[in-house]
Coordinates of C-alpha atoms in Angstrom, one line a residue:
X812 CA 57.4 -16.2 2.3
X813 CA 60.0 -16.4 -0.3
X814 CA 61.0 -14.3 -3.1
X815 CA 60.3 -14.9 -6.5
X816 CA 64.0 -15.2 -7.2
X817 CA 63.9 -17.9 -4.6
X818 CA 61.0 -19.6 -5.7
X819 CA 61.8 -20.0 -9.0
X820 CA 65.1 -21.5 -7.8
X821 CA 63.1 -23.8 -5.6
X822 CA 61.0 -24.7 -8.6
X823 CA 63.8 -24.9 -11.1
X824 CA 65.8 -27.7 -8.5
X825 CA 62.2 -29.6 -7.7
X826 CA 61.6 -29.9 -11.8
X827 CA 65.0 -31.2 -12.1
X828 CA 65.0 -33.7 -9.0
X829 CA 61.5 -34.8 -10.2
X830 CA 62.3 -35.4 -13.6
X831 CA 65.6 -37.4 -12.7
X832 CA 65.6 -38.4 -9.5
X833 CA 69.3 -37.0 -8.3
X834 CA 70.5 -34.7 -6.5
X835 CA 70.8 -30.8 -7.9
X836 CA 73.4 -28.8 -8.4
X837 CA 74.0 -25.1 -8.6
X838 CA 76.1 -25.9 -12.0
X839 CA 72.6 -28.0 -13.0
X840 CA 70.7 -25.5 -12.8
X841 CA 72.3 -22.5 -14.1
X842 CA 72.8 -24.6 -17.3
X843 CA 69.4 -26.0 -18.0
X844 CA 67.4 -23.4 -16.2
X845 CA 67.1 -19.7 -17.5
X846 CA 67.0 -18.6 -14.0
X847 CA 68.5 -14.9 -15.1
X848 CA 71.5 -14.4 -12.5
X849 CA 74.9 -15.7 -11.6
X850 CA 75.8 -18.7 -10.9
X851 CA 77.4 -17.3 -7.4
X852 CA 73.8 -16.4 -6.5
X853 CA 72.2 -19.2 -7.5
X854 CA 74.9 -21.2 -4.8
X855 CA 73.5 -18.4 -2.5
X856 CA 70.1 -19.0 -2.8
X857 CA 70.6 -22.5 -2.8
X858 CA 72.4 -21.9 0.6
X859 CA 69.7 -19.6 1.8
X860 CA 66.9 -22.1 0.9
X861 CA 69.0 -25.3 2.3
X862 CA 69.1 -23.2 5.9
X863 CA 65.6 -21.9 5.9
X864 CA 65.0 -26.5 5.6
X865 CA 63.5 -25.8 2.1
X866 CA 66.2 -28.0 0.4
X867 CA 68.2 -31.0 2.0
X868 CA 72.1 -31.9 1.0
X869 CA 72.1 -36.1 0.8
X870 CA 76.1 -36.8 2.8
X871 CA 76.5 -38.9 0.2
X872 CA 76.1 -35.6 -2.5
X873 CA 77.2 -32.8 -3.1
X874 CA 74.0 -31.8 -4.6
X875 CA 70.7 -30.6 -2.8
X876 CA 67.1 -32.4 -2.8
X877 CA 63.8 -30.9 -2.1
X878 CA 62.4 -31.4 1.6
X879 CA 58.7 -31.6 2.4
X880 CA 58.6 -28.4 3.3
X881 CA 60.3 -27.1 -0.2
X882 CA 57.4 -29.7 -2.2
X883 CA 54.8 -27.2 0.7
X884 CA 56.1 -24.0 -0.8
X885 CA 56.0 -25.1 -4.5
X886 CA 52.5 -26.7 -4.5
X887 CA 51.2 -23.7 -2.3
X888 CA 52.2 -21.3 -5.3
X889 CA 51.0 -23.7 -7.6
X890 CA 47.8 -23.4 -6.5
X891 CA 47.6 -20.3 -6.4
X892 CA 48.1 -20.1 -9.8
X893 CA 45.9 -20.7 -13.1
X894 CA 46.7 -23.8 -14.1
X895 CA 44.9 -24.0 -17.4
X896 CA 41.7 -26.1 -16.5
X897 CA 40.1 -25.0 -19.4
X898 CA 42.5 -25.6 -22.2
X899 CA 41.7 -28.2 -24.6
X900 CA 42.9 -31.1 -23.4
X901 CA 41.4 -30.8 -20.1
X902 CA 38.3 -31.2 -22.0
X903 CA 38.9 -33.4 -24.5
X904 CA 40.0 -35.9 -21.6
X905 CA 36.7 -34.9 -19.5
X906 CA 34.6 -35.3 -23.0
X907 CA 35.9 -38.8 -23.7
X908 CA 35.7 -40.4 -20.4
X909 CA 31.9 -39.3 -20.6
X910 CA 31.6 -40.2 -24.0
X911 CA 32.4 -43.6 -23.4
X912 CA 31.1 -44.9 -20.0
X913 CA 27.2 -45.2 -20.2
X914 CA 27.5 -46.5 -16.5
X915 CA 28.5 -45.5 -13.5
X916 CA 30.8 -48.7 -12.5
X917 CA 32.4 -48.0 -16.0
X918 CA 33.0 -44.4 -15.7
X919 CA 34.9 -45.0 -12.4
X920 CA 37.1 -47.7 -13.9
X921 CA 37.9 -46.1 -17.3
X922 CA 38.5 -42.5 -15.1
X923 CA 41.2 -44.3 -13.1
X924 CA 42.4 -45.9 -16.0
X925 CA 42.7 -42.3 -17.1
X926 CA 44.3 -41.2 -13.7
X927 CA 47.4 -43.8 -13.8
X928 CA 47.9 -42.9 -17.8
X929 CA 48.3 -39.3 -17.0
X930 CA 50.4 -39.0 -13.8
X931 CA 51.9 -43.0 -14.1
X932 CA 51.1 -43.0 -10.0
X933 CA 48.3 -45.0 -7.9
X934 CA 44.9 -43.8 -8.5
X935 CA 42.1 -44.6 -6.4
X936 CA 38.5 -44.0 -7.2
X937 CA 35.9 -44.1 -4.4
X938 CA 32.3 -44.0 -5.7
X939 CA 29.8 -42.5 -3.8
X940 CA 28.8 -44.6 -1.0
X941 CA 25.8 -46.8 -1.8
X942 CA 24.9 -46.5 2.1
X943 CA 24.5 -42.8 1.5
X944 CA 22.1 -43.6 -2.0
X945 CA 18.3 -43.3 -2.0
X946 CA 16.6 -47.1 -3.2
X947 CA 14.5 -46.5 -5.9
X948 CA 13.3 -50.0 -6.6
X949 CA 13.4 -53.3 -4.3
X950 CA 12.7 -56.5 -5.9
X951 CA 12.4 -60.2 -4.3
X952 CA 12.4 -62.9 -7.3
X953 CA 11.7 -66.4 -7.1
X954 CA 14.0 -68.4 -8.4
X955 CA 12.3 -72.0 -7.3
X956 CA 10.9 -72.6 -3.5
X957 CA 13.8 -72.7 -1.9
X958 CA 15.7 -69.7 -3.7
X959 CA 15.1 -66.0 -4.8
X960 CA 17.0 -63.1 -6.1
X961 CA 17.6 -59.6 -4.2
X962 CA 17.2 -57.0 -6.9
X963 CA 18.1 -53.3 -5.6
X964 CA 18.1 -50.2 -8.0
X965 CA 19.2 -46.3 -6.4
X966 CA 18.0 -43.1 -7.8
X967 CA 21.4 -42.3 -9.7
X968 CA 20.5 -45.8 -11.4
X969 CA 22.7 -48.5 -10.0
X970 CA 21.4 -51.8 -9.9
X971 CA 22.8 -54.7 -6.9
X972 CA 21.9 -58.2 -6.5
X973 CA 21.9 -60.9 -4.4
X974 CA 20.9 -64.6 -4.2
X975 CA 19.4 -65.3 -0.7
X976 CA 18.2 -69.5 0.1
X977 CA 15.7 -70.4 2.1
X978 CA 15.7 -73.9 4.5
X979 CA 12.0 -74.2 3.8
X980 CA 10.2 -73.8 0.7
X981 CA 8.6 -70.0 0.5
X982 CA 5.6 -69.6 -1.9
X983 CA 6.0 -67.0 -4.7
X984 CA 3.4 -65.5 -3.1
X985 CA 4.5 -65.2 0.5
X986 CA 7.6 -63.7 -1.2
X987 CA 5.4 -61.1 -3.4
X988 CA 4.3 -59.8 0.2
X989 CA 7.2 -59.4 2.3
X990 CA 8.4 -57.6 -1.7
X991 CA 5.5 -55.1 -0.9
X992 CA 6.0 -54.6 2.5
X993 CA 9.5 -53.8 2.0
X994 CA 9.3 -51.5 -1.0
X995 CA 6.9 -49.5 1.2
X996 CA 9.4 -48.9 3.8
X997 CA 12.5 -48.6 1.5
X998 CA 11.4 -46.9 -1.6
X999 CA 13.3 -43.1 -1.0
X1000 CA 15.2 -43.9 1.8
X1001 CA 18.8 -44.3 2.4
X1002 CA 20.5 -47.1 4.1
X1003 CA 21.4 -45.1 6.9
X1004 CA 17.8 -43.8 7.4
X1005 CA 16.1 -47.2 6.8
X1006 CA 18.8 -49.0 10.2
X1007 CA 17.6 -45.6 11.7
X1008 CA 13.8 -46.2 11.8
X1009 CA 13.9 -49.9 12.2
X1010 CA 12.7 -49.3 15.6
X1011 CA 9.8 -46.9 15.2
X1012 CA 6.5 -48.4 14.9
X1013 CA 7.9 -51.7 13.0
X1014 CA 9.2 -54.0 15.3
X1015 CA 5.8 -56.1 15.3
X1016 CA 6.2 -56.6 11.6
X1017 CA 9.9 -57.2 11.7
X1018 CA 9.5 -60.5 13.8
X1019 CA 8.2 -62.2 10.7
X1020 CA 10.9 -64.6 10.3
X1021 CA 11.4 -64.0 5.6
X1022 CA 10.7 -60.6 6.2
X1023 CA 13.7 -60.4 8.7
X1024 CA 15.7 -62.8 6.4
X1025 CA 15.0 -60.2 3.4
X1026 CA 15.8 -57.3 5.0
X1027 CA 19.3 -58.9 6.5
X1028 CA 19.6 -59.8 2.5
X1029 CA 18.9 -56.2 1.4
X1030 CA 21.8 -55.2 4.0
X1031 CA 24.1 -57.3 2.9
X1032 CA 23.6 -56.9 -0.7
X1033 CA 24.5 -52.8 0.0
X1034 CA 27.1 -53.1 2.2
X1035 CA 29.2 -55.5 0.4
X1036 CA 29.0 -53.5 -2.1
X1037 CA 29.8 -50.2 -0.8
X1038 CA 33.4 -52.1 0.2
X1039 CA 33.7 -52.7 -2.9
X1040 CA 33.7 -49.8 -5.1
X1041 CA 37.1 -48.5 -4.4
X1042 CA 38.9 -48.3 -7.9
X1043 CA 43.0 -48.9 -7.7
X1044 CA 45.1 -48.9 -10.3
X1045 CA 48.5 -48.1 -10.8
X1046 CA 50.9 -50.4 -8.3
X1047 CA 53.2 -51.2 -11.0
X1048 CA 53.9 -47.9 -12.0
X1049 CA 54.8 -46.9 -8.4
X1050 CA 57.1 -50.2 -8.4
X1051 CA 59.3 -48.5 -11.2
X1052 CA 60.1 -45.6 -9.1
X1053 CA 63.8 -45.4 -7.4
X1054 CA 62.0 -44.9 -3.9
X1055 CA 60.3 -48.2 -4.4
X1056 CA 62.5 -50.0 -6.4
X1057 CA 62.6 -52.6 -3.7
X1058 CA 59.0 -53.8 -3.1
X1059 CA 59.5 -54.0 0.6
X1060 CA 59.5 -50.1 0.8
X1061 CA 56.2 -49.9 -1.2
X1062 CA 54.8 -52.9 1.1
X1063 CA 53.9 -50.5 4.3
X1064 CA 51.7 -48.1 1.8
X1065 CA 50.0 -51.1 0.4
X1066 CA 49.0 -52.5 3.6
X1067 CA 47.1 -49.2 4.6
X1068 CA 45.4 -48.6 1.7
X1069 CA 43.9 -52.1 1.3
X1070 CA 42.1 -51.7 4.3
X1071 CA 39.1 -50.1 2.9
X1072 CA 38.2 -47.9 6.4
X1073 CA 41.7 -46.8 6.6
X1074 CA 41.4 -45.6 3.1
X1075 CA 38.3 -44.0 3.5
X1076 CA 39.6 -41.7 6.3
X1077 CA 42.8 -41.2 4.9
X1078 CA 41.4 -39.4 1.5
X1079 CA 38.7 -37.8 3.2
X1080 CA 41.0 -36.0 5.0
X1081 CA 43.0 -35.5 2.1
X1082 CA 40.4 -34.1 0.2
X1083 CA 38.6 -32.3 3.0
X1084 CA 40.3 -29.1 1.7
X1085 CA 37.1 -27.4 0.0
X1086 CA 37.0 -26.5 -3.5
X1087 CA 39.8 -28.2 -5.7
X1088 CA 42.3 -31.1 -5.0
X1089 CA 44.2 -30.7 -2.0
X1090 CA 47.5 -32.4 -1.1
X1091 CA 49.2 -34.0 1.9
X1092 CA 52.8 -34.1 1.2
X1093 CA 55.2 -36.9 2.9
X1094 CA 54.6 -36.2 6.6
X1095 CA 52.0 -34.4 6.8
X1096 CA 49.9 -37.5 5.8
X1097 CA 48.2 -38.6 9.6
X1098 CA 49.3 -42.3 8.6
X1099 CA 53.1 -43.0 9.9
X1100 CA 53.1 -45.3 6.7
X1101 CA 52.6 -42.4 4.3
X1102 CA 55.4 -40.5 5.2
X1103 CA 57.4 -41.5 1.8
X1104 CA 54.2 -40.9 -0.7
X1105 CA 51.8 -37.8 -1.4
X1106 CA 48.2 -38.1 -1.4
X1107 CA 46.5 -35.7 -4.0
X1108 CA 42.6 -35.9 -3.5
X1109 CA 39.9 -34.1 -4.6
X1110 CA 36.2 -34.7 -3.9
X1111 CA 33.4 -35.2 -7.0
X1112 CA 29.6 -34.8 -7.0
X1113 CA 27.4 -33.2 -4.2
X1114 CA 26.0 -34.4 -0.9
X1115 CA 25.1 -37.7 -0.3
X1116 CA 26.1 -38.2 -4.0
X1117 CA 29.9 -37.1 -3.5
X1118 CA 33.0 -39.5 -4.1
X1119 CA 36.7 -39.2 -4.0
X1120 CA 39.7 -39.1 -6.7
X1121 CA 42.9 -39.4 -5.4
X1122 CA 46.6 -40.0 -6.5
X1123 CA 49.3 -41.6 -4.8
X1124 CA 52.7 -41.3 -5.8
X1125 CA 56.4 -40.1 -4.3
X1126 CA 56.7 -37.3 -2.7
X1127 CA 58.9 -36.9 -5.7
X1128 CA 55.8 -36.1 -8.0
X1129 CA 55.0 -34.0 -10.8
X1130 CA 52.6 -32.2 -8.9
X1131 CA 51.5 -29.7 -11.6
X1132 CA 50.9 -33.2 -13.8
X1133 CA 49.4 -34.6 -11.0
X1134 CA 47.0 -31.5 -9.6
X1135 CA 45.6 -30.8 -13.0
X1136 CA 44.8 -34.8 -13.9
X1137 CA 42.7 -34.9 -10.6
X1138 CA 40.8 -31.8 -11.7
X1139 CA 40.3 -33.6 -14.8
X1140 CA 38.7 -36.9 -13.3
X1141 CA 36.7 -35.0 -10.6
X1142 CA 35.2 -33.1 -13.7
X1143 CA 34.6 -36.3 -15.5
X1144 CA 32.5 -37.3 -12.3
X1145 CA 31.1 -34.2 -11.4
X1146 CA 27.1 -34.9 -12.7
X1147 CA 27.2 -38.7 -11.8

């Protein structure tokens, strides 16, 4: 645990290395920092802090950096503090976002829109998983005899579709039927429970070869589109940062996140912290990859209904920037 006198010499050196990216001095920060004691015990705390592996001295430097353990201590306190979600920005932001999304997909886009503007790091938006979402509505369209349209609407109204062709020419009819027989066994249920009951008390019905063909339709139409729905903005803005001023060091963090399952598990873990966003600093990240970046995640909605904000940025963050814009999106998607 360290002092306050220590801690706010910790903070004082991690607002100056995140706002310039160079090593800190003890001259530094007894200048620009009302820190309220010598400069000879500011070199001692400094000293104190750079033994205990809060702070790190670059060889090349005579100055100090933060460590991951040092960005540990600092976010730890920061969270333990109040910090301000309900002044008038914060709701301003939430008010507007809501104001002007009528839909879900554009909520999501326009809230990480809103995530990159305020912290200038990656954001990534993961909307509820439409495997997870009840069907309301199942529709099967003819187009002509030899095509119709998959129509698909959830509870939380989100509406997928999908073109399916048949080799043989299907009567609107025939197609009206299988429509029936499907909407009877879909209509509540999730994804995951529909694959679940396939098996009990249906298999007779399910060897009809355009019912089979709709239902492998209906599949497809959800899971495709639950890969999908992953919101990323923000890659240029981490391409202007000194730690990834050469695109070869950002290239190994791209290449885990664009795999969707990787992603998935990575913020889940990040945000498995409970209430509020929770952060995974440098190492601490499971993903060998992620040991340069900080994952700030937070989870939105309820149950079967809940997605994932997240920010990803240098360990060399403004964390109290970046803490209280996730707040700020999560809020945005709280009732969706």
């Amino acid at each position: 645990m360290l002092s306050d006198r220590r801690q706010r010499v910790l903070a004082a050196l991690i607002e100056e290395y995140v706002a310039r990216a160079l090593p800190v001095g003890s001259r530094t920060l007894t200048e620009r920092y009302q820190l309220g004691v010598s400069p000879a015990t500011v070199r001692n705390e400094l000293s104190v802090l750079e033994d205990e592996g809060y702070i790190a001295q670059p060889h090349t430097s005579a100055g100090r950096i933060p460590t991951d353990h040092g960005y540990r201590a600092f976010v730890d306190n920061l969270l333990e503090t109040d910090m301000g979600n309900d002044d008038v920005r914060y709701a301003e932001v939430v008010d507007e976002l809501r104001r002007s999304a009528s839909e879900l997909d554009s909520l999501l886009g326009r809230t990480s829109t809103a995530l990159t503007r305020l912290t200038d790091c990656l954001s990534i938006v993961l909307a509820p998983s439409v495997l997870n979402l009840h069907i309301k509505q199942l529709s099967l369209v003819s187009l002509n005899p030899h095509r119709a349209l998959v129509v698909l609407v959830t509870e939380d109204g989100q509406v997928f579709n999908r073109q399916m062709e048949f080799a043989e020419e299907v009567a609107a009819e025939d197609l009206a039927q299988v429509q029936r027989f499907l909407g009877d066994v879909f209509t509540g249920k999730t994804l995951h429970e529909i694959e679940d009951g396939l098996g009990a008390g249906m298999v007779e019905a399910f060897r009809d070869p355009l019912v089979r063909m709709a239902l492998d339709e209906v599949l497809s139409c959800l899971q495709e589109s639950s890969s999908s729905r992953a919101r990323r903005l923000g890659v240029c803005s981490l391409l202007t940062k000194p730690e990834f001023s050469q695109s070869q060091a950002l290239l190994p963090v791209m290449q885990v996140l664009e795999d969707d399952t990787v992603l998935l598990h990575i913020l889940d873990d990040a945000a498995a912290g409970g209430a509020g966003p929770t952060v995974r600093i440098g190492r601490e990240n499971e993903a060998e990859e992620l040991a340069g970046v900080s994952v700030v995640a937070n989870h939105y909605g309820r149950g079967e209904s809940a997605g994932i904000v997240a920010v990803i940025g240098p360990t060399r963050m403004d964390y109290s920037k970046v803490i209280r814009a996730v707040r700020i999106a999560s809020s945005a998607l709280e009732d969706v």
